[in-house]
Short mmCIF file of C-alpha atoms in Angstrom, two decimals:
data_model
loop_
_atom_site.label_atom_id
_atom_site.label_comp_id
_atom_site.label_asym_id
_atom_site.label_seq_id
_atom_site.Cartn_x
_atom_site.Cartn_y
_atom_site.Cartn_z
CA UNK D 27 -7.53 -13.89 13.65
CA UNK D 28 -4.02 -15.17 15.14
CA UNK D 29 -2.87 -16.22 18.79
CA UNK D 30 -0.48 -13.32 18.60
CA UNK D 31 0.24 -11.47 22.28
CA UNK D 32 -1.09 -14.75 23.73
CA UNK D 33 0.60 -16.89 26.31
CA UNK D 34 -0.58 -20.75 25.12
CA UNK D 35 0.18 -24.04 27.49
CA UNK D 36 0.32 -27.13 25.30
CA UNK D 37 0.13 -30.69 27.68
CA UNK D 38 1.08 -34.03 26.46
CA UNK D 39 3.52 -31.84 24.36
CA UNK D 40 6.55 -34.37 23.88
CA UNK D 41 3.66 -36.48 22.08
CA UNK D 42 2.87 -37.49 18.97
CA UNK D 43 0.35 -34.72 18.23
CA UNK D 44 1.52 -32.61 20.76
CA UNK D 45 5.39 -32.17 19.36
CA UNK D 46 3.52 -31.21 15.86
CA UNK D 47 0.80 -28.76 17.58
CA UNK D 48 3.72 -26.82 18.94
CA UNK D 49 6.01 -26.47 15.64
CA UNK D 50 2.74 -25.43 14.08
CA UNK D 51 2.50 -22.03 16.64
CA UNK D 52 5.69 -21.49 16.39
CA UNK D 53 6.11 -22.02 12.52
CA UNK D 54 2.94 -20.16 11.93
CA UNK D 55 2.01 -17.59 14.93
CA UNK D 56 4.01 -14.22 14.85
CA UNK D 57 3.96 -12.44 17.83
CA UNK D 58 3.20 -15.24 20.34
CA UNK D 59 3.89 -14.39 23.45
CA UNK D 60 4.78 -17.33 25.74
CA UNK D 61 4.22 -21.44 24.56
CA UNK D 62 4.38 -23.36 27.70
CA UNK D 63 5.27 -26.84 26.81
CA UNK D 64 4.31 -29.74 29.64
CA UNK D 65 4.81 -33.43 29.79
CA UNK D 66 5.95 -35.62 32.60
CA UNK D 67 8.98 -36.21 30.03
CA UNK D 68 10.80 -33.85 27.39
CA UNK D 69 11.66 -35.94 24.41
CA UNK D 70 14.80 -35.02 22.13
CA UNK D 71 12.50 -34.04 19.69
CA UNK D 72 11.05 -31.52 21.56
CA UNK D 73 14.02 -29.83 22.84
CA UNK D 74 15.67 -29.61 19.66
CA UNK D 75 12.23 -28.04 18.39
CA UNK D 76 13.02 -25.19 20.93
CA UNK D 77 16.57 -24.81 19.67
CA UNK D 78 15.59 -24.48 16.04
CA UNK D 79 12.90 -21.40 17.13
CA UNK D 80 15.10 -19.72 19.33
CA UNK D 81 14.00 -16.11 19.57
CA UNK D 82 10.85 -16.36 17.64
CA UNK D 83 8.75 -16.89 21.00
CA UNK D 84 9.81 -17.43 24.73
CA UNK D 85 9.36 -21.45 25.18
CA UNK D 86 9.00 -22.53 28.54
CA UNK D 87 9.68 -25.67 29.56
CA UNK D 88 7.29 -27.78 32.06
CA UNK D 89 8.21 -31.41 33.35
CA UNK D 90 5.21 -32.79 35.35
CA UNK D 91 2.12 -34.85 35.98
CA UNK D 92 -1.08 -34.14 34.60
CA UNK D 93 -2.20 -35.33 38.05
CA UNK D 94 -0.35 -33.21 40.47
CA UNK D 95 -3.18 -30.32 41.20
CA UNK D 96 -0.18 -28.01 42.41
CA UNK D 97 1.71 -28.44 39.01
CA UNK D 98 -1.40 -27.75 37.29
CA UNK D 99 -1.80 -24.36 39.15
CA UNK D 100 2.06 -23.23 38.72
CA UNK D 101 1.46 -24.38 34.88
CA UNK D 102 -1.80 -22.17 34.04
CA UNK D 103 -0.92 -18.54 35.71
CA UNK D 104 -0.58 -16.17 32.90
CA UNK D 105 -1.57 -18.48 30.57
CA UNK D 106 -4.41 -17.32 28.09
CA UNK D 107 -4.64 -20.79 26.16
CA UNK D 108 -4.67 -24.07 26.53
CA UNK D 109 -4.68 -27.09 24.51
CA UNK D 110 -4.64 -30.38 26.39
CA UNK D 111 -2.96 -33.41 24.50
CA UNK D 112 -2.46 -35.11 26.92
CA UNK D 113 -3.71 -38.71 27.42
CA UNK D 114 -2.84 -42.31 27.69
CA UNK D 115 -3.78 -44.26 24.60
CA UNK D 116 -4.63 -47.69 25.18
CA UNK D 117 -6.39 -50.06 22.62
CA UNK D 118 -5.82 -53.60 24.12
CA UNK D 119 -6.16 -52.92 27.63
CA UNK D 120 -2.27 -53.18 29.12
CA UNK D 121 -3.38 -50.17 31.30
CA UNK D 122 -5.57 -50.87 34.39
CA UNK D 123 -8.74 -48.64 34.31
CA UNK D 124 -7.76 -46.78 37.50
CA UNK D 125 -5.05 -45.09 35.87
CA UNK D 126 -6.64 -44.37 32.15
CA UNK D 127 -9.16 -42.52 34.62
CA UNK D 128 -6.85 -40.72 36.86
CA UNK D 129 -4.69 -39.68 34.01
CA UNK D 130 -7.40 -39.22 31.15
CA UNK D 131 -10.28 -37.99 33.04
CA UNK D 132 -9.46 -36.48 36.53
CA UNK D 133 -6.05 -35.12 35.37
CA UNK D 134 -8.51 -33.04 32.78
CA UNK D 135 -10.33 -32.02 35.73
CA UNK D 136 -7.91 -30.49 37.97
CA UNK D 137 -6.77 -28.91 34.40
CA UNK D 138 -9.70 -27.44 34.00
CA UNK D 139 -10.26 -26.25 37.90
CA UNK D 140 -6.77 -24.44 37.25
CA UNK D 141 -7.96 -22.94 34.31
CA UNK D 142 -11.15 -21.15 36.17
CA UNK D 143 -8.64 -20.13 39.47
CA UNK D 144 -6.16 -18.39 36.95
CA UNK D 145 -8.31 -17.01 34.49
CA UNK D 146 -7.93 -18.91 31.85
CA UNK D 147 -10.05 -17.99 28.48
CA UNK D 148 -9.99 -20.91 25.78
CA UNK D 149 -9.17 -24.49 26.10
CA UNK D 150 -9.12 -27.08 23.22
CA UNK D 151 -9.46 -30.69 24.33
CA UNK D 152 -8.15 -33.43 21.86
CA UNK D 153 -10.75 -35.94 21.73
CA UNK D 154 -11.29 -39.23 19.65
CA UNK D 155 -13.43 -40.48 17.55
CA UNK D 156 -13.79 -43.66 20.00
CA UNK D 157 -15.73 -41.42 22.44
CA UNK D 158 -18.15 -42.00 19.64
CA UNK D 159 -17.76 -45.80 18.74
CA UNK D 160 -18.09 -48.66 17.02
CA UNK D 161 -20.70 -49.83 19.31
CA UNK D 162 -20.10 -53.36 20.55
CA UNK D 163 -22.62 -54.46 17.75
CA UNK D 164 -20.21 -52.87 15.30
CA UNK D 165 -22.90 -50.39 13.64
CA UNK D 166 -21.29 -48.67 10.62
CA UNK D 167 -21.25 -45.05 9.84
CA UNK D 168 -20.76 -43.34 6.86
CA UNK D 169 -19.67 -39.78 6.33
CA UNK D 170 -20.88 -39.38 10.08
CA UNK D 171 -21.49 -35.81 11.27
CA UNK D 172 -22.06 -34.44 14.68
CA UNK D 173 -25.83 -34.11 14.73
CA UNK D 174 -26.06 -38.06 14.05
CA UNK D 175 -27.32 -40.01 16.78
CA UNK D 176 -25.18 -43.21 17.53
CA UNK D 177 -25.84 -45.37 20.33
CA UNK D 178 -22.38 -45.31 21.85
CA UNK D 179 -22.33 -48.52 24.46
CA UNK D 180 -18.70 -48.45 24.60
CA UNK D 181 -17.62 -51.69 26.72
CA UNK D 182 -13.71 -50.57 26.60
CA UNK D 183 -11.98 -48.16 28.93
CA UNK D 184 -9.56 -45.87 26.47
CA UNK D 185 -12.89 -44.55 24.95
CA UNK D 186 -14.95 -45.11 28.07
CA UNK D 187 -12.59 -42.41 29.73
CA UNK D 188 -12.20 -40.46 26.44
CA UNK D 189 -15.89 -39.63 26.41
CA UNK D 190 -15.86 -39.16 30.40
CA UNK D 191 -13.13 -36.25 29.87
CA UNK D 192 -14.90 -34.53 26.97
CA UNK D 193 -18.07 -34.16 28.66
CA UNK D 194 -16.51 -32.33 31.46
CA UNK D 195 -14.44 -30.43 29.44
CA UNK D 196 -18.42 -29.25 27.24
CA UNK D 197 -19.86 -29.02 30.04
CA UNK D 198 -16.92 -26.21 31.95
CA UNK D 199 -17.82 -23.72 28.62
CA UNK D 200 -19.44 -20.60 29.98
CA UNK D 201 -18.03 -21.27 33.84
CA UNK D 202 -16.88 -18.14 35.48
CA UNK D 203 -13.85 -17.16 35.84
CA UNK D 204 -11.90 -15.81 39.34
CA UNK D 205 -11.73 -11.50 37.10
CA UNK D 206 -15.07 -12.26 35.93
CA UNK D 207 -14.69 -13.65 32.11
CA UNK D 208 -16.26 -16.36 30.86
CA UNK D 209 -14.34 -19.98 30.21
CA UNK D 210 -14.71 -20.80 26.42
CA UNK D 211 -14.00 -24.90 25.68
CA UNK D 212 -14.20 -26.75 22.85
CA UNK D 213 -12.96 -30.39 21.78
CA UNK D 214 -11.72 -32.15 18.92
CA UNK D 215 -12.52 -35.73 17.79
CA UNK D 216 -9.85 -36.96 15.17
CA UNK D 217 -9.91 -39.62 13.33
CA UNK D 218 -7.55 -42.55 13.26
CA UNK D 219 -3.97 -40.55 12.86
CA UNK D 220 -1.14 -41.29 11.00
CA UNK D 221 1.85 -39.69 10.09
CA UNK D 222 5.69 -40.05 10.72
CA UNK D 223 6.43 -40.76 14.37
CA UNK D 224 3.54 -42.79 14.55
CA UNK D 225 3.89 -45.66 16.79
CA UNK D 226 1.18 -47.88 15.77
CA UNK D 227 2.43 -47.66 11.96
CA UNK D 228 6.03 -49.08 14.03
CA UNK D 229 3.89 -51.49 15.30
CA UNK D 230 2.30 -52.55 12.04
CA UNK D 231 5.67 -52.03 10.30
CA UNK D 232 7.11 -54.80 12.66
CA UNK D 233 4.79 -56.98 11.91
CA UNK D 234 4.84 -56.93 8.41
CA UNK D 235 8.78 -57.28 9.06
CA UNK D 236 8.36 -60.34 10.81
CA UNK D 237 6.04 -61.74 8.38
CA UNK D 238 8.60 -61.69 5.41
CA UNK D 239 7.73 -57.92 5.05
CA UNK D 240 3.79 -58.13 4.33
CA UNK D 241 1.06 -56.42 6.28
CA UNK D 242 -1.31 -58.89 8.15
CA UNK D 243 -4.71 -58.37 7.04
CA UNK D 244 -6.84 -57.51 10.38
CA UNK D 245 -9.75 -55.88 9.02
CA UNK D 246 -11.79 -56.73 6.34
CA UNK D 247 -11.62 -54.72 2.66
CA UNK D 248 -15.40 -53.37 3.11
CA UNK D 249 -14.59 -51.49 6.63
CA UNK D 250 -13.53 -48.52 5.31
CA UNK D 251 -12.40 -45.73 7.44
CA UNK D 252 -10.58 -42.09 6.62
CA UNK D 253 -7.55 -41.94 8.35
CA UNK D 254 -5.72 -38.20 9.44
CA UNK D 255 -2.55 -37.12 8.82
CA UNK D 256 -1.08 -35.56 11.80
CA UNK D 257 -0.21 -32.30 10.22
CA UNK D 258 -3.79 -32.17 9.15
CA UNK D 259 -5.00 -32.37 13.21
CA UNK D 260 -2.30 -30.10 14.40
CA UNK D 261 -3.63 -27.30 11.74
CA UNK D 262 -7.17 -28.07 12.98
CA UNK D 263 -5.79 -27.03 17.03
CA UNK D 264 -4.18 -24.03 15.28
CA UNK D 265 -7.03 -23.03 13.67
CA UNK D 266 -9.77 -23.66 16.72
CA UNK D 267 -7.72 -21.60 18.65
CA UNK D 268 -7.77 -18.34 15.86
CA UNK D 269 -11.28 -19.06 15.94
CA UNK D 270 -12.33 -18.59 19.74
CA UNK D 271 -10.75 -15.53 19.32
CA UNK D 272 -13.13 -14.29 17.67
CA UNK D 273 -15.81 -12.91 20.13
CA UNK D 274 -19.15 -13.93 17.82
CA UNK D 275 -17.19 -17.13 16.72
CA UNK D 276 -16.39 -18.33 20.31
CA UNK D 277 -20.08 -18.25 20.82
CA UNK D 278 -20.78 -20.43 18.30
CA UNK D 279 -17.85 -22.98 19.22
CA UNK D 280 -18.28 -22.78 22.84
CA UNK D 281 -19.50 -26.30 24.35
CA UNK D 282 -19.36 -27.84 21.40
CA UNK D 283 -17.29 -30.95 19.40
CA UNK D 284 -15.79 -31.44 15.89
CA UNK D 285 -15.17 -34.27 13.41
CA UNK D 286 -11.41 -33.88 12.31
CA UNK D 287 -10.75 -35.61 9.23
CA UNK D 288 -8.97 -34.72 5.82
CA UNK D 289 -9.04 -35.94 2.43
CA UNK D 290 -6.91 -39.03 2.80
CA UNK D 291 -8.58 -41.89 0.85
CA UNK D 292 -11.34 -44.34 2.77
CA UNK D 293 -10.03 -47.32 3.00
CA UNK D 294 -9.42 -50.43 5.69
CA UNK D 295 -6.49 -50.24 8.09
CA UNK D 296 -4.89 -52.64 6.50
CA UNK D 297 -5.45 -51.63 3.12
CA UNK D 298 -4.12 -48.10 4.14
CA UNK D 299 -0.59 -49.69 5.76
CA UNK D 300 -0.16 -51.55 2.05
CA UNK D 301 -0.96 -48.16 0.52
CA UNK D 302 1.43 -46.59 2.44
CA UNK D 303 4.28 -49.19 2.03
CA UNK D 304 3.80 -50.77 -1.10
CA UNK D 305 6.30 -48.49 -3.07
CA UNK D 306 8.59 -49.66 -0.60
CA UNK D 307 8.18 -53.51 -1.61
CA UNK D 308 5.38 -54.12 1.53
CA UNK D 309 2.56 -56.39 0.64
CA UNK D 310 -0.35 -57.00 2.60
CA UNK D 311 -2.20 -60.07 2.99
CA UNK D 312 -5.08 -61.25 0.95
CA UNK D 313 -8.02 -62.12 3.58
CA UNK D 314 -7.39 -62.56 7.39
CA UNK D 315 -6.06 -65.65 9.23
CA UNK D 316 -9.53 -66.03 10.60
CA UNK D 317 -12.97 -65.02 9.20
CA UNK D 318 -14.69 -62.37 11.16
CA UNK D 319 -16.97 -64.14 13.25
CA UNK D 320 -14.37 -66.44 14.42
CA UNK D 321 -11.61 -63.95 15.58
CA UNK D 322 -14.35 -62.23 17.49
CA UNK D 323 -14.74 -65.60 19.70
CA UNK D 324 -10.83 -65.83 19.43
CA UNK D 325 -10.93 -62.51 21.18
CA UNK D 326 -13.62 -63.43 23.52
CA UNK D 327 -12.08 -66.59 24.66
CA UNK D 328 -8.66 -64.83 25.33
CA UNK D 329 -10.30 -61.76 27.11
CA UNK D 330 -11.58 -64.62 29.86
CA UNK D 331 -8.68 -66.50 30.43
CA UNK D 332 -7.12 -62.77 31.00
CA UNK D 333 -9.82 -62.87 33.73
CA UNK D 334 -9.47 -66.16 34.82
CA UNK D 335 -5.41 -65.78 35.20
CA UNK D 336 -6.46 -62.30 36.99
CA UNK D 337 -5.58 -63.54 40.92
CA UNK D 338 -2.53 -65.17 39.90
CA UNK D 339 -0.72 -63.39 36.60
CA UNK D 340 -1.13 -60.55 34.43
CA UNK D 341 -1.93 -61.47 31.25
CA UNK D 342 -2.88 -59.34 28.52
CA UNK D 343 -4.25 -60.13 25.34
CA UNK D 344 -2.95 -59.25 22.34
CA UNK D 345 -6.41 -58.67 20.29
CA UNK D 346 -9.29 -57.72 22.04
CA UNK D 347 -13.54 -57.94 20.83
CA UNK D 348 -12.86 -54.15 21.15
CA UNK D 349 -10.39 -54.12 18.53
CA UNK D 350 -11.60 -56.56 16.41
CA UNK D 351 -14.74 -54.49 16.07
CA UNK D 352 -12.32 -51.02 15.37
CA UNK D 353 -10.87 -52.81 12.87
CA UNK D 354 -13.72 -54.33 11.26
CA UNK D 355 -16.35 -51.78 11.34
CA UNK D 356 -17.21 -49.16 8.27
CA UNK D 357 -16.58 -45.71 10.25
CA UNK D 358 -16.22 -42.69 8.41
CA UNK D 359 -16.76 -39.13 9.48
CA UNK D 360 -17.23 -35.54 7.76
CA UNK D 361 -15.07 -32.33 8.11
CA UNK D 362 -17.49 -30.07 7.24
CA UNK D 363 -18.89 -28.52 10.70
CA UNK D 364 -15.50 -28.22 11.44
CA UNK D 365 -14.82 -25.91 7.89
CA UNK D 366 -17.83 -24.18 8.20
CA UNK D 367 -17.42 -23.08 12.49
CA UNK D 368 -13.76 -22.91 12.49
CA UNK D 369 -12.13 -21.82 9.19
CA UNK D 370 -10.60 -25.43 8.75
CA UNK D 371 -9.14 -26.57 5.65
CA UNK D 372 -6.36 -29.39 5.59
CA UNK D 373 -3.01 -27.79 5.29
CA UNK D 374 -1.75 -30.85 3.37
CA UNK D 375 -3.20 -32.77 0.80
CA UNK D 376 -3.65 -36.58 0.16
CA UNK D 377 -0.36 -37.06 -1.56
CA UNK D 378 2.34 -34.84 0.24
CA UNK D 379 0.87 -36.59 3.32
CA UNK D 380 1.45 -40.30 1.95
CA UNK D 381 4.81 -38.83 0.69
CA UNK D 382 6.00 -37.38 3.75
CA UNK D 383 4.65 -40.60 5.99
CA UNK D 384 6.35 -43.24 3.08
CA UNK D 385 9.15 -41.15 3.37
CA UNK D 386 9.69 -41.53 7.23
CA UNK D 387 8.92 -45.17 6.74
CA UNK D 388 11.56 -46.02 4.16
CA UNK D 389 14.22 -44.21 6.79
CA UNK D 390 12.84 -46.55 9.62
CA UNK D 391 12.41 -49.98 7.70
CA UNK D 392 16.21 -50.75 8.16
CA UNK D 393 16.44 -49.30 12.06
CA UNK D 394 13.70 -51.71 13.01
CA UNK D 395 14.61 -54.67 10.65
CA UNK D 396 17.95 -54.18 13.09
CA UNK D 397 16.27 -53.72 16.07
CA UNK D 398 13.85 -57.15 15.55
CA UNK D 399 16.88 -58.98 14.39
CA UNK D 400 19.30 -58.31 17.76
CA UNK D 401 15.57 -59.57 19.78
CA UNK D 402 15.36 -62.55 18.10
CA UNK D 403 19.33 -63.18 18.84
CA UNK D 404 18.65 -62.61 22.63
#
């Protein structure tokens, strides 16, 4: 099955994940009808992406908010597909709540009501896998699958509203639509995902700039994780959407979620930052500043003067007990429903996608070296 003769809306597609979802149709899918790309902004990146496939597909261009219910409508007539990127990310809590909802969870459901009015068939959602946890107790899972049970008490908003917009989005397969089809949904949960373009890996590469170029050691060597390359996730969209296609297939798919991981190494986040940079002279430190137990009350203490300072100034943390359990907890998760319901298979392995993400690291070691050196002089 392909997405050929389709017309396909990609939101959030500027993004990260987005901007690779879309080279993948048009690198892979002959015969696509229409991509509609929409974010509230068109990066560079993206534009030049619709240069380089010039004829291959009509590319139509979409600036708006995933809010605006009249946007939504204009962007989903004709439109047979849709995969929904879009989201605010948020892991230390510098957006208020209010808007992580309006943008994460209601903008998915006026998506989704515009869907149903224009007959829309599939829709992919691009979930986490912080709908799913660490739990505040910091419960480990290993090679998780999605029959386990896990008592999710998320305290933190970003997943809080991740989970909020996947349920709806599960819950909308099978609705009617306005010429009397059926709406088929699914959603993917990746993994943490890396690749080049990534901006937490900027983050961490700062750091570890400004630390006489060695990764700080946040979590500890025994929470191992397995990490996505980007390329990986962006095949796994690709190949959902060949799937639903598939009348007996989209039955089976239909309502239902996916693990998306590859076969990049388990290992802690900081472990995986040295293995990425460490050809490239980047150390990573031996044990953290603080022991476990102690950052957590670090974290604690900081999250209530936040509170405290709330009626007078804004102040956000820079760690939260949120993400000192993320980065401290043993969370690993399976592939295989995903391979066995929707034909996925990584389309890179292990080492071309450490290559490729070294690679784009080496090229932006001396651009932000630059960059943190003209801050410190102002």
């Amino acid at each position: 099955m392909t997405v050929a003769g389709m017309r396909c809306l990609v939101t959030g597609a500027s993004g990260f994940l987005g901007h690779r979802i879309v080279r993948l149709l048009l690198e892979e899918e002959e015969g696509l009808d229409e991509i509609c790309l929409m974010d509230k902004t068109l990066s560079a990146d993206l534009l030049r992406t619709r240069e380089e496939f010039q004829g291959k597909a009509s590319v139509k261009l979409l600036r708006g908010d995933i809010r605006d219910e009249e946007f939504l409508q204009q962007c989903c007539r004709g439109v047979d597909l849709v995969i929904h990127t879009a989201a605010i990310i948020d892991t230390v809590g510098k957006i208020n709540k209010e808007t992580l909802m309006a943008i994460n969870v209601t903008g998915t459901e006026r998506l989704l009501e515009a869907c149903v009015r224009n007959n829309v068939r599939y829709f992919i959602y691009t979930s986490s896998v912080e709908v799913v946890g660490p739990n505040t107790r910091g419960d480990p899972i290993t090679d998780g699958h999605e029959e386990q049970l896990y008592d999710s008490n998320l305290s933190f908003s970003y997943g809080q509203s991740k989970r909020l917009a996947e349920q709806k989005v599960l819950k909308a397969n099978g609705r009617a639509l306005k010429d009397g089809g059926t709406l088929v949904t699914c959603s993917l949960r990746p993994m943490y995902i890396y690749g080049e373009g990534s901006q937490f890996l900027e983050l961490h590469l700062d750091q570890a700039i400004l630390n006489g170029g060695v990764f700080l050691r946040q979590s500890r060597k025994e929470a191992l994780v397995n990490p996505v390359y980007v390329g990986n996730v962006a095949w796994a969209h690709v190949q959902a959407a060949r799937a639903m296609r598939d009348p007996d297939k989209a039955q089976e798919i239909g309502g239902n979620f996916y693990y998306i991981s590859d076969d990049t190494p388990h290992l802690s986040y900081s472990d995986f930052n040295h293995v990425l940079g460490q050809e490239l002279g980047l150390g990573v430190e031996s044990r953290p500043a603080l022991p476990y137990p102690l950052l957590y009350y670090v974290a604690l203490l900081l999250e209530v003067l936040s509170f405290l300072a709330k009626p007078f100034v804004r102040f956000v943390p820079p760690f939260t007990r949120h993400l000192v359990v993320l980065l401290n907890t043993h969370f690993t998760f399976s592939y295989r429903k995903a391979r066995k319901d929707l034909g996925y298979e990584p389309r890179y392995g292990w080492e071309e996608a450490r290559r490729l993400t070294t690679a784009w690291i080496a090229e932006a070691l001396p651009r932000r070296r630059e960059q943190l050196n003209k801050s410190k002089r102002f």
